[in-house]
Coordinates of C-alpha atoms in Angstrom, one line a residue:
X1 CA -3.8 -6.3 18.8
X2 CA -3.3 -8.2 15.6
X3 CA -5.1 -11.5 15.2
X4 CA -2.9 -14.2 13.7
X5 CA -1.6 -12.8 10.4
X6 CA -2.6 -15.7 8.3
X7 CA -5.1 -16.0 5.5
X8 CA -6.6 -19.4 4.5
X9 CA -8.7 -20.5 1.5
X10 CA -11.5 -23.0 1.7
X11 CA -13.2 -24.6 -1.2
X12 CA -16.9 -24.7 -0.5
X13 CA -20.1 -24.8 -2.5
X14 CA -22.5 -24.0 0.4
X15 CA -21.6 -20.4 1.3
X16 CA -23.9 -17.7 0.0
X17 CA -23.2 -15.2 -2.8
X18 CA -22.1 -12.3 -0.7
X19 CA -19.2 -9.8 -0.6
X20 CA -17.4 -9.0 2.7
X21 CA -19.2 -9.7 5.9
X22 CA -17.9 -8.8 9.4
X23 CA -18.8 -11.0 12.3
X24 CA -18.6 -9.1 15.6
X25 CA -19.6 -9.4 19.3
X26 CA -21.2 -12.4 20.8
X27 CA -23.0 -13.6 17.6
X28 CA -21.8 -17.0 16.5
X29 CA -23.9 -17.3 13.4
X30 CA -23.0 -16.2 9.9
X31 CA -26.3 -15.4 8.2
X32 CA -27.8 -14.1 5.0
X33 CA -31.0 -14.8 3.1
X34 CA -29.6 -18.1 1.6
X35 CA -27.6 -19.8 4.3
X36 CA -26.9 -20.0 8.1
X37 CA -23.7 -21.6 9.2
X38 CA -22.4 -22.2 12.7
X39 CA -18.8 -21.2 13.3
X40 CA -16.7 -23.8 15.1
X41 CA -16.5 -23.5 18.9
X42 CA -12.7 -23.1 18.9
X43 CA -12.9 -20.2 16.6
X44 CA -15.5 -18.5 18.8
X45 CA -13.4 -19.0 21.9
X46 CA -10.4 -17.5 20.3
X47 CA -12.3 -14.7 18.6
X48 CA -14.2 -13.4 21.7
X49 CA -15.3 -9.9 20.6
X50 CA -12.6 -9.5 18.0
X51 CA -13.8 -9.0 14.4
X52 CA -13.5 -11.9 12.0
X53 CA -14.1 -11.2 8.4
X54 CA -15.5 -13.8 6.0
X55 CA -15.4 -13.3 2.3
X56 CA -16.7 -15.5 -0.5
X57 CA -15.1 -15.1 -3.9
X58 CA -15.7 -16.9 -7.2
X59 CA -12.9 -18.7 -9.0
X60 CA -12.5 -20.9 -12.1
X61 CA -12.9 -24.0 -9.9
X62 CA -16.0 -22.8 -8.1
X63 CA -16.8 -20.8 -5.0
X64 CA -14.1 -20.3 -2.3
X65 CA -14.3 -18.8 1.1
X66 CA -11.6 -16.8 2.9
X67 CA -11.4 -16.4 6.6
X68 CA -9.1 -13.6 7.7
X69 CA -7.2 -13.3 11.0
X70 CA -7.5 -16.7 12.6
X71 CA -5.5 -19.9 12.5
X72 CA -7.7 -22.7 11.1
X73 CA -5.3 -25.6 11.8
X74 CA -7.4 -26.9 14.7
X75 CA -10.5 -26.9 12.6
X76 CA -8.8 -28.7 9.8
X77 CA -7.4 -31.3 12.2
X78 CA -10.8 -32.0 13.7
X79 CA -12.8 -32.1 10.5
X80 CA -11.6 -34.2 7.6
X81 CA -14.0 -32.5 5.3
X82 CA -12.0 -29.3 5.6
X83 CA -8.8 -31.0 4.3
X84 CA -8.9 -28.7 1.2
X85 CA -8.2 -25.7 3.3
X86 CA -4.7 -24.3 2.6
X87 CA -2.7 -21.2 3.4
X88 CA -2.3 -18.8 0.5
X89 CA -1.3 -15.4 1.8
X90 CA -1.5 -12.6 4.4
X91 CA -4.4 -10.4 5.4
X92 CA -4.4 -8.8 8.9
X93 CA -7.5 -8.0 11.0
X94 CA -7.1 -5.2 13.5
X95 CA -9.1 -3.9 16.4
X96 CA -9.9 -0.2 16.7
X97 CA -7.3 1.8 18.7
X98 CA -5.1 4.8 18.2
X99 CA -1.7 5.6 16.6
X100 CA -1.1 2.4 14.8
X101 CA -3.5 -0.1 16.3
X102 CA -6.0 0.8 13.7
X103 CA -7.4 4.0 12.0
X104 CA -9.6 5.3 14.7
X105 CA -12.9 7.0 14.1
X106 CA -11.4 10.5 13.9
X107 CA -8.7 9.5 11.5
X108 CA -11.1 7.5 9.4
X109 CA -13.5 10.6 9.2
X110 CA -10.6 12.9 8.3
X111 CA -9.2 10.5 5.7
X112 CA -12.6 10.3 4.1
X113 CA -13.3 14.0 4.3
X114 CA -9.9 15.3 3.2
X115 CA -8.2 12.3 1.4
X116 CA -5.2 12.2 3.7
X117 CA -4.1 12.1 7.3
X118 CA -0.8 13.1 9.0
X119 CA 0.4 10.4 11.4
X120 CA 2.8 11.7 14.0
X121 CA 5.7 9.6 15.2
X122 CA 4.9 6.6 13.1
X123 CA 8.6 5.7 13.0
X124 CA 10.8 5.6 16.1
X125 CA 14.1 7.6 16.2
X126 CA 16.2 4.5 15.8
X127 CA 14.4 3.5 12.6
X128 CA 14.5 7.0 11.3
X129 CA 18.3 7.1 11.8
X130 CA 18.8 3.7 10.1
X131 CA 16.6 4.6 7.1
X132 CA 18.3 8.0 6.7
X133 CA 21.7 6.5 6.5
X134 CA 20.4 3.9 4.0
X135 CA 18.9 6.6 1.8
X136 CA 22.1 8.7 1.9
X137 CA 24.2 5.7 0.8
X138 CA 21.8 4.7 -1.9
X139 CA 21.6 8.3 -3.2
X140 CA 25.4 8.3 -3.6
X141 CA 25.4 4.9 -5.4
X142 CA 22.5 6.0 -7.7
X143 CA 24.1 9.3 -8.7
X144 CA 27.3 7.4 -9.6
X145 CA 25.4 5.1 -11.9
X146 CA 22.6 7.3 -13.2
X147 CA 23.7 7.5 -16.8
X148 CA 25.1 4.0 -17.1
X149 CA 23.6 0.9 -18.8
X150 CA 21.6 -1.2 -18.6
X151 CA 18.6 0.9 -19.3
X152 CA 14.9 0.3 -18.8
X153 CA 12.4 2.4 -20.8
X154 CA 9.4 3.3 -18.8
X155 CA 5.9 2.9 -20.4
X156 CA 5.4 6.5 -19.3
X157 CA 8.5 7.8 -21.1
X158 CA 11.5 8.2 -18.7
X159 CA 14.6 6.2 -19.4
X160 CA 15.7 4.5 -16.2
X161 CA 19.0 2.9 -15.2
X162 CA 18.4 -0.6 -13.8
X163 CA 21.2 -1.4 -11.5
X164 CA 22.3 -5.0 -11.8
X165 CA 24.3 -5.0 -8.6
X166 CA 21.7 -3.7 -6.2
X167 CA 18.4 -4.1 -8.1
X168 CA 17.0 -0.6 -8.2
X169 CA 15.8 1.7 -11.0
X170 CA 16.8 5.3 -11.0
X171 CA 16.0 8.4 -13.1
X172 CA 16.6 12.1 -12.8
X173 CA 19.4 14.5 -11.9
X174 CA 20.9 16.3 -8.9
X175 CA 21.2 19.6 -10.7
X176 CA 19.4 22.6 -9.2
X177 CA 15.7 22.4 -9.8
X178 CA 15.8 18.7 -10.5
X179 CA 14.9 15.5 -8.6
X180 CA 16.1 11.9 -8.5
X181 CA 13.6 9.0 -8.1
X182 CA 14.9 5.7 -7.0
X183 CA 12.4 2.8 -7.4
X184 CA 12.5 -0.8 -6.1
X185 CA 14.8 0.3 -3.3
X186 CA 13.9 -2.8 -1.3
X187 CA 16.4 -4.8 -3.4
X188 CA 19.3 -2.4 -2.6
X189 CA 19.5 -2.5 1.2
X190 CA 17.9 -4.8 3.7
X191 CA 17.5 -1.9 6.2
X192 CA 14.4 -0.9 4.2
X193 CA 12.8 -4.2 5.2
X194 CA 11.6 -2.6 8.4
X195 CA 8.9 -1.0 6.4
X196 CA 7.7 -4.3 4.8
X197 CA 4.7 -5.6 6.8
X198 CA 5.3 -3.0 9.5
X199 CA 2.4 -3.5 12.0
X200 CA 1.6 0.1 12.5
X201 CA 1.5 0.8 8.7
X202 CA -0.5 -2.3 8.0
X203 CA -3.1 -1.3 10.6
X204 CA -3.9 1.8 8.6
X205 CA -3.8 0.0 5.2
X206 CA -6.2 -2.7 6.5
X207 CA -8.8 0.0 7.2
X208 CA -8.9 1.6 3.7
X209 CA -7.9 -1.1 1.2
X210 CA -10.5 -3.9 1.2
X211 CA -9.5 -7.5 1.0
X212 CA -5.9 -8.6 0.6
X213 CA -3.5 -5.8 -0.2
X214 CA -0.1 -5.8 -1.8
X215 CA 2.7 -3.3 -2.2
X216 CA 2.6 -1.9 -5.7
X217 CA 4.9 1.2 -5.4
X218 CA 8.3 2.0 -3.9
X219 CA 10.1 5.3 -4.4
X220 CA 12.7 7.3 -2.7
X221 CA 12.2 10.9 -3.9
X222 CA 15.2 13.2 -3.6
X223 CA 14.4 16.8 -4.4
X224 CA 17.1 19.4 -4.8
X225 CA 17.0 23.2 -4.3
X226 CA 14.6 24.9 -6.7
X227 CA 12.6 21.7 -7.5
X228 CA 8.9 21.5 -7.3
X229 CA 6.6 18.5 -8.0
X230 CA 3.7 19.4 -10.1
X231 CA 0.2 18.7 -8.8
X232 CA -1.5 15.5 -10.2
X233 CA -4.2 13.2 -9.1
X234 CA -7.8 14.1 -8.5
X235 CA -10.8 13.1 -10.6
X236 CA -9.9 11.8 -14.0
X237 CA -13.2 10.8 -15.8
X238 CA -11.3 8.9 -18.5
X239 CA -9.2 6.9 -16.0
X240 CA -10.7 5.4 -12.8
X241 CA -7.6 3.3 -12.0
X242 CA -6.9 5.0 -8.7
X243 CA -10.5 5.8 -7.8
X244 CA -11.7 6.4 -4.3
X245 CA -14.8 4.6 -3.2
X246 CA -17.0 3.9 -0.2
X247 CA -19.4 1.0 0.2
X248 CA -21.1 -1.1 2.9
X249 CA -17.7 -2.2 4.1
X250 CA -16.3 1.3 4.4
X251 CA -13.6 3.1 2.6
X252 CA -12.5 1.3 -0.6
X253 CA -9.3 2.7 -2.1
X254 CA -7.7 1.4 -5.3
X255 CA -4.3 2.8 -4.4
X256 CA -2.9 4.6 -1.3
X257 CA 0.5 5.7 -0.4
X258 CA 2.4 6.1 2.9
X259 CA 5.1 8.7 2.8
X260 CA 7.7 8.3 5.5
X261 CA 9.8 11.4 6.6
X262 CA 13.4 10.9 7.7
X263 CA 14.0 14.6 8.5
X264 CA 11.9 17.6 9.4
X265 CA 10.3 19.3 6.4
X266 CA 8.9 22.8 6.4
X267 CA 7.2 24.6 3.5
X268 CA 10.6 26.2 2.5
X269 CA 12.1 22.7 2.3
X270 CA 9.6 21.7 -0.4
X271 CA 6.8 20.3 1.7
X272 CA 4.5 17.6 0.3
X273 CA 1.2 19.4 -0.6
X274 CA -2.4 18.4 -1.2
X275 CA -5.7 19.9 -2.3
X276 CA -8.0 18.6 0.5
X277 CA -11.2 16.9 -0.7
X278 CA -10.1 16.8 -4.3
X279 CA -10.4 12.9 -4.2
X280 CA -14.1 13.4 -4.5
X281 CA -14.3 16.0 -7.3
X282 CA -16.3 15.1 -10.4
X283 CA -14.8 17.5 -12.9
X284 CA -11.3 17.8 -14.5
X285 CA -9.0 20.3 -12.8
X286 CA -8.8 23.6 -14.7
X287 CA -5.4 24.6 -13.3
X288 CA -2.0 24.0 -14.7
X289 CA -0.6 22.1 -11.7
X290 CA 1.8 24.7 -10.2
X291 CA 1.7 23.9 -6.5
X292 CA 2.9 27.3 -5.5
X293 CA 0.0 29.1 -7.2
X294 CA -3.0 26.7 -7.4
X295 CA -6.0 27.7 -5.2
X296 CA -6.7 25.4 -2.2
X297 CA -3.2 23.9 -1.9
X298 CA -2.1 23.0 1.6
X299 CA 1.6 22.4 2.3
X300 CA 2.0 19.9 5.1
X301 CA 4.9 20.6 7.4
X302 CA 6.1 17.5 9.3
X303 CA 8.8 16.2 11.7
X304 CA 11.2 13.3 11.3
X305 CA 9.4 10.0 12.0
X306 CA 6.0 11.4 10.8
X307 CA 4.1 9.9 7.9
X308 CA 1.4 11.1 5.5
X309 CA -1.2 8.6 4.3
X310 CA -3.2 9.6 1.2
X311 CA -5.3 8.2 -1.6
X312 CA -3.7 8.4 -5.0
X313 CA -7.0 9.9 -6.2
X314 CA -6.2 13.0 -4.2
X315 CA -4.6 16.0 -6.0
X316 CA -1.1 16.2 -4.6
X317 CA 2.5 17.3 -5.3
X318 CA 5.3 19.3 -3.7
X319 CA 5.9 23.0 -3.3
X320 CA 9.2 24.5 -4.4
X321 CA 12.2 23.6 -2.3
X322 CA 13.7 27.1 -1.5
X323 CA 16.3 25.8 0.9
X324 CA 19.7 24.3 0.7
X325 CA 18.4 21.1 2.4
X326 CA 17.9 18.2 0.0
X327 CA 14.4 16.9 0.7
X328 CA 14.3 13.1 0.9
X329 CA 11.2 11.0 1.4
X330 CA 10.3 7.3 1.2
X331 CA 7.1 6.4 -0.6
X332 CA 5.3 3.0 -0.3
X333 CA 2.1 2.3 -2.3
X334 CA -0.6 -0.2 -1.5
X335 CA -3.6 -1.5 -3.4
X336 CA -5.8 -4.5 -4.0
X337 CA -3.9 -7.7 -4.6
X338 CA -4.8 -7.7 -8.3
X339 CA -3.0 -4.5 -9.1
X340 CA 0.5 -4.9 -10.6
X341 CA 3.5 -2.6 -10.1
X342 CA 2.7 1.2 -10.2
X343 CA 6.4 2.2 -10.3
X344 CA 7.0 4.2 -13.4
X345 CA 9.9 2.0 -14.6
X346 CA 7.8 -1.2 -14.3
X347 CA 4.3 0.2 -14.7
X348 CA 1.7 -2.6 -14.8
X349 CA 4.4 -5.3 -14.8
X350 CA 5.0 -7.8 -12.1
X351 CA 6.9 -6.3 -9.1
X352 CA 10.7 -6.2 -9.7
X353 CA 12.0 -8.3 -6.7
X354 CA 15.4 -9.9 -7.0
X355 CA 15.9 -13.5 -5.9
X356 CA 18.1 -12.4 -3.0
X357 CA 15.4 -10.1 -1.7
X358 CA 12.7 -12.7 -2.0
X359 CA 14.9 -15.3 -0.3
X360 CA 15.5 -13.2 2.8
X361 CA 11.8 -12.6 3.5
X362 CA 9.3 -14.7 5.3
X363 CA 6.0 -15.8 3.7
X364 CA 4.0 -12.9 5.0
X365 CA 6.4 -10.4 3.5
X366 CA 6.6 -12.3 0.3
X367 CA 2.8 -12.2 0.0
X368 CA 2.9 -8.4 0.0
X369 CA 4.9 -8.5 -3.3
X370 CA 2.9 -11.3 -4.9
X371 CA -0.1 -9.9 -6.8
X372 CA -2.7 -12.0 -8.4
X373 CA -1.7 -12.4 -12.0
X374 CA -3.2 -14.3 -15.0
X375 CA -0.8 -14.6 -18.0
X376 CA -1.8 -13.4 -21.4
X377 CA -4.1 -15.9 -23.0
X378 CA -5.5 -17.3 -19.7
X379 CA -8.9 -18.8 -19.8
X380 CA -11.0 -20.6 -17.2
X381 CA -10.5 -23.9 -19.0
X382 CA -6.7 -23.5 -18.9
X383 CA -6.7 -23.3 -15.1
X384 CA -3.5 -21.3 -15.3

């Protein structure tokens, strides 16, 4: 079960210089070599044997402590010295379980070993049906507006159409062998909101992205007959932006993606493919990126409602769609709260969220689209 999905920030000078610590079991003391501090009784009663994570971070105004997964209102009310505590965002804490309660031990091992896992039946049939209709309608709208102004030049080269009516970016073509990519689809249809802060998805993300995570990528990929998606990812010595790591707190991903499937996909339909274990390679790949020919490529066949979770540092792509079925998938990317948009149209910019989209969301959903950001020219003295 999910502890209360609220994150609070407390200004404090007395907590030790540590990274993430996890308090578990009957222990009521937070310890390290510098400081021992008693947790309040009410927090211990509520926590029981559930994990509570405490993190100390540094900021321009001095040390701050974050407690994840518990409501601190009672503590604030009973202790005037904690009046500086205030709500700032959303970080869930989950208990171990299976299929959506948390990444269990087997899933965690396989994700670390291979760089991905397939999650069966992550979406129920009703959600699949609703999302499928939303994707079909958005595809038709995007194709009708693909070549129209206004335009948005991507830092990576492609020239996107930014739709002023529905707030998405689109690039590509529906010709044979081509693909259409629709980004920022959240703005276009509120039926996609079911994927924002979805408890089953966030259970997995919380186990592989350390600290507060945000959504940094949103793509609908529509692949027509004859299209393949070239392999990319894997070790890039010159660019560690999406690196995969492991430390005392477990798996530490800089970016992961959840791919949701709204129809069955076989190899002939252009299956998503991976090179298992390539997220841990140390040398540049010597192959040309053709997913139909590269050694070690595995095409992942899935059913409607399944999902694939993978680290962006894994070498991945899509084999050729040799069928008449148009392959449609929904991609949502996550990473640490300081990472900005990783959509191609808005690469390393603030997420593109329209006022209408922001207004219809609650605080927890808004926080997933609110990365930490310091404007150009920021200094500690400016307190920007």
